[in-house]
Structure formats: C-alpha cells, structure tokens
Short mmCIF file of C-alpha atoms in Angstrom, two decimals:
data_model
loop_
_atom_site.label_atom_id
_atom_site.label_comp_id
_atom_site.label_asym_id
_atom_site.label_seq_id
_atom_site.Cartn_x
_atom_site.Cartn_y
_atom_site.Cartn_z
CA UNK A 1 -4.49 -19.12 25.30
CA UNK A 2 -2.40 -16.12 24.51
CA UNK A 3 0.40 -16.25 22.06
CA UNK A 4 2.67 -13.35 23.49
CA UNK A 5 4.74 -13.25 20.28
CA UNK A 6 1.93 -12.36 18.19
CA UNK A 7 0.37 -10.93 21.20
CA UNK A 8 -3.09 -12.70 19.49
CA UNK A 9 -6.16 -14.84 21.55
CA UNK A 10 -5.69 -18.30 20.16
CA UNK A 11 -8.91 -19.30 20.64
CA UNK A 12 -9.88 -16.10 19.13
CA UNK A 13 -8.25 -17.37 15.79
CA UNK A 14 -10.34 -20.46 15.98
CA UNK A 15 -13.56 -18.22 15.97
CA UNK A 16 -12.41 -16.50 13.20
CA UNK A 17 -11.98 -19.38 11.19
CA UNK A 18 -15.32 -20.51 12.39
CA UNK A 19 -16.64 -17.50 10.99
CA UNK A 20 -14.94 -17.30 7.72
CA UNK A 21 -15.20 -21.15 6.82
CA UNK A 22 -19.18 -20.17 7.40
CA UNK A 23 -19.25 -17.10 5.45
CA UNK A 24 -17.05 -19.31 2.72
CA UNK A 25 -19.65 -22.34 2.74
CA UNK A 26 -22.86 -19.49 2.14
CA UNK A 27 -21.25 -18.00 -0.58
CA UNK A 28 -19.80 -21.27 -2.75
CA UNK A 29 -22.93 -23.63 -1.71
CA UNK A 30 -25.76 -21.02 -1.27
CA UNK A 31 -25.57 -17.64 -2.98
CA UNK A 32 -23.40 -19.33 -6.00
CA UNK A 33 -24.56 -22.79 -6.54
CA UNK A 34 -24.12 -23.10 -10.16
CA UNK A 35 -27.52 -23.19 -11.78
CA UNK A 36 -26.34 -25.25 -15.00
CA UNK A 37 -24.44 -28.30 -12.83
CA UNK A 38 -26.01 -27.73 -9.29
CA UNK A 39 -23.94 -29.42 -6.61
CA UNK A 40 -25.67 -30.45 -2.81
CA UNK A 41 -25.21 -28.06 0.42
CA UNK A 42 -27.41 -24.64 -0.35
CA UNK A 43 -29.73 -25.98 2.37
CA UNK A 44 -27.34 -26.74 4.53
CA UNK A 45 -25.01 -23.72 4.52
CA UNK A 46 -28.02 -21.49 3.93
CA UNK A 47 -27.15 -19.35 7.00
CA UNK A 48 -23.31 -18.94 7.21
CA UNK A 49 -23.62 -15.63 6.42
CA UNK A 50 -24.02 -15.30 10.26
CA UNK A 51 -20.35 -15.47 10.46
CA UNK A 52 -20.00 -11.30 9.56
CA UNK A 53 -21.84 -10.72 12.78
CA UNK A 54 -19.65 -12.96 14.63
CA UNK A 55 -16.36 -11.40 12.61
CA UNK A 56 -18.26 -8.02 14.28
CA UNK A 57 -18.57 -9.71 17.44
CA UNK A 58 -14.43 -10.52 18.01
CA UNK A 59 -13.42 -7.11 16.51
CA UNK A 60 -14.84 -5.56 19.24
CA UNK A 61 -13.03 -8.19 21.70
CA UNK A 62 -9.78 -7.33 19.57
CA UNK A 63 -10.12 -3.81 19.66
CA UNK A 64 -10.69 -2.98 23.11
CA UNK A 65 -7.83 -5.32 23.43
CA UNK A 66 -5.31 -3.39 21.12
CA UNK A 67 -6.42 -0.03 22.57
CA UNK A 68 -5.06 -0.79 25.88
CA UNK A 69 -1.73 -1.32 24.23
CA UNK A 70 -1.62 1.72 22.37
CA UNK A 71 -0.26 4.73 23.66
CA UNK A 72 -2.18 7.51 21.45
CA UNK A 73 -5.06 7.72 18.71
CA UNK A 74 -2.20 8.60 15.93
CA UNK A 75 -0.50 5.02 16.97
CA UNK A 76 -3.89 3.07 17.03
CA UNK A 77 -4.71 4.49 13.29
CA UNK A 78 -1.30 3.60 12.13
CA UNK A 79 -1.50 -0.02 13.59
CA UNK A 80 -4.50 -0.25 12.07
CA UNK A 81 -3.62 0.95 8.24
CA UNK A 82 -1.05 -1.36 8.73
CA UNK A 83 -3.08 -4.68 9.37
CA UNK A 84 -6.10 -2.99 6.76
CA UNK A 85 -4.33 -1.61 3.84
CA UNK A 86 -1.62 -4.02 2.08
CA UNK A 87 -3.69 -6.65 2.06
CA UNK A 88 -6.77 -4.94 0.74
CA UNK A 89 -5.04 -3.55 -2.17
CA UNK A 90 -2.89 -6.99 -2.76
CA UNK A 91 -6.69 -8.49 -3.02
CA UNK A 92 -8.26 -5.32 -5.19
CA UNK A 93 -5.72 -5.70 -7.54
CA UNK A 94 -5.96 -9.98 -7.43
CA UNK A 95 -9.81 -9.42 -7.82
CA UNK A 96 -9.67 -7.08 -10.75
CA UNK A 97 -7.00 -9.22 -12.26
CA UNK A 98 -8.66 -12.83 -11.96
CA UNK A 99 -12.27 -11.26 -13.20
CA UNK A 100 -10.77 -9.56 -16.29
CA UNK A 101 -8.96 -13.22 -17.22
CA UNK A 102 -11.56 -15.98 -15.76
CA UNK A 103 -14.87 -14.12 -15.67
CA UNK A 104 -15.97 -15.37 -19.35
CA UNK A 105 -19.40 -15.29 -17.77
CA UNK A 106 -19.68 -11.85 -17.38
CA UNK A 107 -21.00 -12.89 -14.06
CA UNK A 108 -19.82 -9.83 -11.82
CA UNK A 109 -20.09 -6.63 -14.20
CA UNK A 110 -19.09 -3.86 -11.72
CA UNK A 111 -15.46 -5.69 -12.38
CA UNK A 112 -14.16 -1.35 -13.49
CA UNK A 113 -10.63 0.19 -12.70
CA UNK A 114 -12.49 2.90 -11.06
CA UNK A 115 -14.09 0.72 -8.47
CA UNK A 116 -10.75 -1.07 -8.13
CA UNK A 117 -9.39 2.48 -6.76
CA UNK A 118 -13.00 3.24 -4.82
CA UNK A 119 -12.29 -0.10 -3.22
CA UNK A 120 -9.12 0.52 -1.32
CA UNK A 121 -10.31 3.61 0.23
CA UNK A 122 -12.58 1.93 2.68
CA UNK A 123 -15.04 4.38 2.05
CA UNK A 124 -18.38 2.91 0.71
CA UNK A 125 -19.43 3.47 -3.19
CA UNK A 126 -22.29 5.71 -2.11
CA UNK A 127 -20.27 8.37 -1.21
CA UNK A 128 -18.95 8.86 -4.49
CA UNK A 129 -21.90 7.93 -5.91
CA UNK A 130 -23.04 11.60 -3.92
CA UNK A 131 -20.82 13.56 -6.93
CA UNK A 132 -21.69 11.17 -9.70
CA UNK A 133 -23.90 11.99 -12.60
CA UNK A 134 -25.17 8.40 -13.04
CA UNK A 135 -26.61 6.52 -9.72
CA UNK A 136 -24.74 3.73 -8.67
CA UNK A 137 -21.98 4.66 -11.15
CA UNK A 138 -19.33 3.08 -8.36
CA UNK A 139 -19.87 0.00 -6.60
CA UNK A 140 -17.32 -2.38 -4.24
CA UNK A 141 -14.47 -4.28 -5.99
CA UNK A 142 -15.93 -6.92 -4.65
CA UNK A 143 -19.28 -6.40 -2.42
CA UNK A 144 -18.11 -8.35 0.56
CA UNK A 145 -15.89 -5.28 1.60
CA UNK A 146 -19.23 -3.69 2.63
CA UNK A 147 -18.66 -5.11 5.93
CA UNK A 148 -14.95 -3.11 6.29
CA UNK A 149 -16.71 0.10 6.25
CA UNK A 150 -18.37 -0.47 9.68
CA UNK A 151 -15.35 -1.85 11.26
CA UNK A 152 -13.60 1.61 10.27
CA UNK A 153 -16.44 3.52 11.62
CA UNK A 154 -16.45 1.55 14.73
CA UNK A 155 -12.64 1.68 14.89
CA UNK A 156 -13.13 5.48 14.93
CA UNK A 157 -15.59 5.47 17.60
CA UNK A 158 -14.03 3.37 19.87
CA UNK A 159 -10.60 5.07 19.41
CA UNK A 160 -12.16 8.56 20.05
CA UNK A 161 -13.97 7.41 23.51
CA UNK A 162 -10.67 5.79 24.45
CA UNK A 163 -8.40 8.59 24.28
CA UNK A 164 -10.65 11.05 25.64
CA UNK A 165 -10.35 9.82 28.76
CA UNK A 166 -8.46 6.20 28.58
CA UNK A 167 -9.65 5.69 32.86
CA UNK A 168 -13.05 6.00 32.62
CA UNK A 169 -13.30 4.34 28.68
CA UNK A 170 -15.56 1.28 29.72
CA UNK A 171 -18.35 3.61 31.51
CA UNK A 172 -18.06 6.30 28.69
CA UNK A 173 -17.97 3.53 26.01
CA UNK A 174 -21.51 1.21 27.35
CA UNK A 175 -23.45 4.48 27.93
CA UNK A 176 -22.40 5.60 24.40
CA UNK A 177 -23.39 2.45 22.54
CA UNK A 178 -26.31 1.71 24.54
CA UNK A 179 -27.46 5.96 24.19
CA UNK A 180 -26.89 5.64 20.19
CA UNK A 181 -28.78 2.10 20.20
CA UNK A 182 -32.04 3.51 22.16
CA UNK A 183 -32.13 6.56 20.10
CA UNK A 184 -31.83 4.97 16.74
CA UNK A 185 -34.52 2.36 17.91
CA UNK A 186 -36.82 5.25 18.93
CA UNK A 187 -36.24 6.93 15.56
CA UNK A 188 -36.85 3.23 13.76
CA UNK A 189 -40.29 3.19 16.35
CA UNK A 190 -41.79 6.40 15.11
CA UNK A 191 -40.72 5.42 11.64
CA UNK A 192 -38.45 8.54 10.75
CA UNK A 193 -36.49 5.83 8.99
CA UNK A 194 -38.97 6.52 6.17
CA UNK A 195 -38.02 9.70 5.73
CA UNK A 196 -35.46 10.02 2.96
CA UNK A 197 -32.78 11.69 4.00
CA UNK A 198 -32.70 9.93 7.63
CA UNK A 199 -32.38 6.39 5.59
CA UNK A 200 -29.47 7.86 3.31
CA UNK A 201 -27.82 9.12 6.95
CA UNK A 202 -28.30 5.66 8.25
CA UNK A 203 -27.29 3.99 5.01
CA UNK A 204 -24.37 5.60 4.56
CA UNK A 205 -23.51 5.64 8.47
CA UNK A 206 -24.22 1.83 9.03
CA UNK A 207 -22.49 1.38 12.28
CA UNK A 208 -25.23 1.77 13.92
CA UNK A 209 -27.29 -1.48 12.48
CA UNK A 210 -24.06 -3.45 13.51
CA UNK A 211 -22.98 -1.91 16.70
CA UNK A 212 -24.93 -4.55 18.92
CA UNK A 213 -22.92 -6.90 17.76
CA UNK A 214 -19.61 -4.90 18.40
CA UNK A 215 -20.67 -3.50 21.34
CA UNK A 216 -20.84 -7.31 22.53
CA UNK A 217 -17.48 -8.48 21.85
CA UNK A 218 -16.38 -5.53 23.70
CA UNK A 219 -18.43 -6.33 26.54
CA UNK A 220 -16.89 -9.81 26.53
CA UNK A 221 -13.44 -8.44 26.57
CA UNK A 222 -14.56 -6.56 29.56
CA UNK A 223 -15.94 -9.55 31.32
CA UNK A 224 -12.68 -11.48 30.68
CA UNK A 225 -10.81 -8.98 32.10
CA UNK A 226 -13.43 -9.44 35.49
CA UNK A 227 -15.15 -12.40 35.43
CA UNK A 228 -16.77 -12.03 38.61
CA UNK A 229 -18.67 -8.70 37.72
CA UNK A 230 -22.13 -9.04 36.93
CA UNK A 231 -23.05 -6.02 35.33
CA UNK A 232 -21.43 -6.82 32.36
CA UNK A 233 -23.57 -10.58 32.54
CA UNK A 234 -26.82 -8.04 32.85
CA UNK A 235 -25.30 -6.02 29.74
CA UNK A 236 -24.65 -9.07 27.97
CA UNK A 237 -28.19 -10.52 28.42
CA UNK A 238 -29.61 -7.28 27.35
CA UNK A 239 -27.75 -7.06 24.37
CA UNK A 240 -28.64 -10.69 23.37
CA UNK A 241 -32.18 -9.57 23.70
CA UNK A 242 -31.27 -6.38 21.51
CA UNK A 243 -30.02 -8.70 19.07
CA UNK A 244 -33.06 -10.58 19.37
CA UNK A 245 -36.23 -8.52 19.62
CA UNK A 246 -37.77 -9.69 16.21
CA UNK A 247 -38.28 -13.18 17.79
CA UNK A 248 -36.30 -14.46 14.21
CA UNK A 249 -35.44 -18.01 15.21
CA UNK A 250 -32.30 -18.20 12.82
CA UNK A 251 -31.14 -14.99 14.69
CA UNK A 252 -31.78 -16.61 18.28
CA UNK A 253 -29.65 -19.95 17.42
CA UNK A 254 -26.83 -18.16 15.60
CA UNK A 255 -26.61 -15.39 18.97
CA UNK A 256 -27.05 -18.54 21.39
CA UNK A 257 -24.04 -20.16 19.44
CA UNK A 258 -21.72 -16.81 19.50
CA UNK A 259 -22.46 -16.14 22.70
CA UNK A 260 -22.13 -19.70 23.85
CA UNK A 261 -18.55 -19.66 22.41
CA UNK A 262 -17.61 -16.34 24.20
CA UNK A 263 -18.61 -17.75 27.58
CA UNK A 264 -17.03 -21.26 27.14
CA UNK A 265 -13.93 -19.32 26.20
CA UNK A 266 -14.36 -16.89 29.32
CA UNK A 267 -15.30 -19.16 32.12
CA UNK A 268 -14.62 -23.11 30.66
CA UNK A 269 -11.36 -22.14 27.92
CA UNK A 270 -10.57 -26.13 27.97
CA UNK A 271 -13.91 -26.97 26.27
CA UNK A 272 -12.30 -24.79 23.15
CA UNK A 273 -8.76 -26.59 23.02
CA UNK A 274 -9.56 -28.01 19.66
CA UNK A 275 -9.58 -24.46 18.24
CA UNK A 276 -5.93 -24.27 19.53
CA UNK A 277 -5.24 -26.86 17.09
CA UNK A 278 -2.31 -25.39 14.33
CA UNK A 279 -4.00 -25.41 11.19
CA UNK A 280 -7.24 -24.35 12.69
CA UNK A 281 -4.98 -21.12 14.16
CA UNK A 282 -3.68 -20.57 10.65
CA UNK A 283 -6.91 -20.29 9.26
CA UNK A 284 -7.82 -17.79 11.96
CA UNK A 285 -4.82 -15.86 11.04
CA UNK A 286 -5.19 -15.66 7.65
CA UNK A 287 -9.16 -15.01 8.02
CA UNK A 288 -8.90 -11.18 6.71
CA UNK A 289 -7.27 -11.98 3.63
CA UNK A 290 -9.30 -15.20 2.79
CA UNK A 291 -12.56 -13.09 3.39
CA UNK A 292 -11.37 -10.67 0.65
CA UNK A 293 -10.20 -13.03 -1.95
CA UNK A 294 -12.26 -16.19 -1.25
CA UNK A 295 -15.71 -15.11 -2.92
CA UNK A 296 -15.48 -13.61 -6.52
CA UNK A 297 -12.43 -14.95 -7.55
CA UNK A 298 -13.50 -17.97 -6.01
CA UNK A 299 -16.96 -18.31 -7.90
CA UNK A 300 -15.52 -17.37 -11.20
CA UNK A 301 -13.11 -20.17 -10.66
CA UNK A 302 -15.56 -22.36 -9.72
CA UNK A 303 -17.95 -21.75 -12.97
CA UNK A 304 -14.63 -22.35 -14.99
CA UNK A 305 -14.26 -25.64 -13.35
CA UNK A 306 -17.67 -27.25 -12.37
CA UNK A 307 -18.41 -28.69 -15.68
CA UNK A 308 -15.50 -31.36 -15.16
CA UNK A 309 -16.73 -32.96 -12.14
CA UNK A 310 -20.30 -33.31 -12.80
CA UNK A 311 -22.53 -35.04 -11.70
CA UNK A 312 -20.18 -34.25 -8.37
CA UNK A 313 -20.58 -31.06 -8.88
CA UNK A 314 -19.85 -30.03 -4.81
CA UNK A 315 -15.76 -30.95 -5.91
CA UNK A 316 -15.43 -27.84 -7.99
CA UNK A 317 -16.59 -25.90 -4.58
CA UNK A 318 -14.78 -27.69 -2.20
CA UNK A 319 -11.45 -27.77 -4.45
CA UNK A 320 -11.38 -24.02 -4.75
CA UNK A 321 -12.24 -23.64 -1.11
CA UNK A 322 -8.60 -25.61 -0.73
CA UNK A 323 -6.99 -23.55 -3.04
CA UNK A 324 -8.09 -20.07 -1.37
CA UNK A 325 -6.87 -21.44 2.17
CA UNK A 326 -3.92 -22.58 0.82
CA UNK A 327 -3.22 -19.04 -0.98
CA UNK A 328 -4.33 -16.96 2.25
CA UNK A 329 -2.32 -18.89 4.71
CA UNK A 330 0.75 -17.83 2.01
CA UNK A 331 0.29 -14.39 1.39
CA UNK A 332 -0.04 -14.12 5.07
CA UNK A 333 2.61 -16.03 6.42
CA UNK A 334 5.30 -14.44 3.24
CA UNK A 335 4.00 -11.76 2.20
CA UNK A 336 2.09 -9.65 4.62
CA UNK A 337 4.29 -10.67 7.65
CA UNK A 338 7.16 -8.86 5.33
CA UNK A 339 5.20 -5.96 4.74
CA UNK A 340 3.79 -5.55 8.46
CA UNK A 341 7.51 -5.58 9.33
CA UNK A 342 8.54 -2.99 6.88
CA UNK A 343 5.22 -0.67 7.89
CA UNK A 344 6.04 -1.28 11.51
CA UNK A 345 9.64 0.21 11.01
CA UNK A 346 8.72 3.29 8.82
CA UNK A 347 5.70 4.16 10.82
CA UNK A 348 5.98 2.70 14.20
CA UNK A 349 9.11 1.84 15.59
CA UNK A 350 10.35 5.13 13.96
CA UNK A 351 8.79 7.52 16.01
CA UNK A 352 9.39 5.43 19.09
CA UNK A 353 13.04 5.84 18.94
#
C-alpha cells in the first residue's frame, strides 16, 4: 500500500486518478461539448466535477501525512513550493502558449500576459482586482486553478496548528475546523452573508466553503492511523451530514462514494487492489499536472479537431484525453522528477547538512 521510495499511498494515487479522469470527462463531454458537431456523454459525465471535492478530500489525508514528516513550518512551505510551483508555471506558460497558437475561436478571452504572471502566484484574481481600475481586469490563466487557492489556504492552516503544538495537533486541529464550520454556518443562518463586505471576506477567503471536505480526509488519515477509535467514526458521520444538510441527492451519492472509498481503503484495502494497478498509479501521479493542462488547452484542441471525425464526434474528446495523459505522465516522470531533485538539493537537503 505504501511505496516507501516515493513515500506516497498507492491507493491514494488511484483516487486521484479517479478524481481527475472525472473532473477530465465533465469538462471535454459536459461543460465543452462542441455545439456545431455535438458528440454523446454530457449526460453521463454531467457530475464529474465532484472529483475537486474528492482532490480536497485526499489533500487533507496527504497533508496531515507530510506534516508528521516535517521537522518545522519553514521545511513544510519549502516542500510544498517545491511540488506547487514548477509545474504551475511549466503549465501557465503551456496554456498561454497553446491559446495564443490554437485558440482561432477566440473561445477563452482572458488568454493576457498579465494573468499568465497573476496565475503563478497562487493568489486569486480578486485580489488584484482590489487595486485595479477596471473590475475583473485579472482573471485565472486558466479558471480551474481556482481550486489551488484553497489548498494554499488550507496548507497554511493546517501547518500553523501543527507547529504550534505538534502533540496535541489532532485535538487543536477538529475543534478548529469544526469552531470555524459552526460559526460560518451561524453567520450563513442569520444571513450576514448578504451583507457585502462579509461575502467579499468569504469570497476571497474560500477555505471555509471547502474545509468540510478537507477536514474529512484529515479525519481519515487519523482513523487510519487508529482504526479502532470511534470518535473519529462519530466525526466522520457528522461531517458527512455537514456535507449533506441540503438533502441534494447528487451531493449524497458522490459523499457516499468518497467516503465509501476511504473506508474500503481503511478497513478492507484488498477490495482497492485494482487501483494498485501501474498505469492507474501513473495517472495518480501525474494528477496535478494533468488537472492544470488537461482543460483549456485541451478544448481548444479539441474544437481544432472535431470537425474530422464527425458524425463521431466523442473521438476528438477521447483522443485529446490520450494525448494529455500521455504528456502529464512525461513531464512528470522527466521533467518535474529533475526539477524536484534540483529544488530538493538547493532548498532542502542544503540546510540539512
């Protein structure tokens, strides 16, 4: 289950690739279907845009996991600019590159140098937006990095509640989350969310819409560490009911099936040997760089390409699909490996000599 070179979950590569491969199949058969030569699926994959919740979900699994192997909150931050930055400016630059070549369409305009460089701060646009003359004068790159910006704030949280006091972290860390969780719920209750300057806060400081889901994963990671203590079963249960207090059905099945997967993976791991499979693992591995590249550049390719396979329209999708696997499994396996060596030396390993 654990790869001790890598120091990585398997299994926990196979959810990622669960989760990206859904998030993939929303975006190239649902939110992008090509309206001139339609192609079958938008039904089908209509909800795979649960897989950022479940990308929340293993982060915080992952995290608490890292922390524990970090000595201090200067080492955690470099890890982390490490795994976060090369590849996020590798794919800005790819993005901004592909768009101004393929993008004949015009169909992403916010394609500017300026958001290129707004992009690879991690920072969302509407902070600079705060010291622009014209609203929404910056936007993402590429819009699906909205969903970095709460893993940084989490990252920050977490890391701060850690090294405060790393022997009491788990009792510090549930009665923050579940504090922040009741109070922003009370606030949502009494509908100060309508005031304007409490929806900019929570706008710009999203964590909180999102931290459920983290809060989860972490919880998990907790529970694998003790399987036989129940309070984090309670926690768990309330935070599925958390998750789901609208009553959504789409929100019940896709929590059922995410927290189905963490349990069979806690208590019954040989029901999820097929996600131990090689290329499933590579996909898993390769997950954060696919998730940045996969989308724009993929639709623009996509529209370039449908034309020539209609009626089948659903091989343009599919093809490109290929192609960005392919590409991400690459990069990560020659290229980012190279550079995570390189950063590890000059940041890491350095000061530990």
């Amino acid at each position: 289950m654990i790869n001790n070179a890598k120091e990585r979950i398997s299994v926990l590569d196979g959810f990622r690739t669960i989760a990206i491969l859904s998030v993939i199949l929303y975006h190239y058969f649902y939110r992008w279907n090509d309206s001139e030569y339609p192609y079958f699926g938008g039904n089908y994959f209509h909800y795979g845009f649960k897989g950022v919740p479940f990308f929340f979900m293993i982060s915080g699994f992952v995290i608490c996991y890292s922390l524990e192997g970090t000595k201090d909150f200067i080492s955690f931050w470099k890890k982390r600019f490490i795994r976060l930055f090369p590849s996020i400016l590798v794919a800005s630059v790819l993005t901004y590159c592909v768009l101004l070549i393929f993008d004949h369409y015009n169909t992403f305009p916010d394609n500017h140098f300026r958001n290129l460089i707004i992009s690879i701060t991690f920072l969302p646009p509407h902070i600079y937006n705060l010291f622009s003359e014209t609203p929404e004068h910056f936007s993402y790159i590429n819009f699906d990095y909205w969903s970095l910006w709460p893993e940084i704030q989490f990252y920050f949280f977490t890391s701060i509640i850690y090294f405060f006091s790393k022997k009491n972290f788990k009792r510090n860390f549930i009665i923050a989350c579940f504090a922040f969780l009741l109070l922003y719920n009370v606030l949502l209750f009494y509908g100060f969310d309508q005031i304007k300057i409490v929806s900019k806060f929570f706008n710009l400081f999203n964590l909180i819409k999102y931290l459920i889901f983290f809060l989860s994963g972490a919880l998990f990671y907790m529970l694998y560490n003790n399987k036989t203590f129940k309070l984090y079963i309670f926690l768990l249960i309330v935070s599925f009911l958390i998750i789901n207090h609208t009553f959504d059905l789409l929100e019940f099945i896709s929590a059922i099936i995410m927290f189905l997967l963490f349990f069979c993976f806690i208590y019954y791991p040989r029901s999820l040997q097929f996600l131990e499979n090689r290329f499933i693992i590579k996909i898993g591995v390769s997950s954060y760089f696919l998730y940045l590249i996969h989308d724009y550049i993929g639709v623009v390719w996509i529209k370039n390409i449908v034309s020539f396979f209609y009626p089948n329209s659903f091989i343009a999708p599919i093809l490109i699909m290929i192609v960005m696997i392919t590409l991400s499994i690459f990069y990560t396996q020659k290229v980012e490996t190279k550079i995570s060596k390189y950063l590890h030396k000059c940041l890491v390993n350095k000061n530990n000599d």
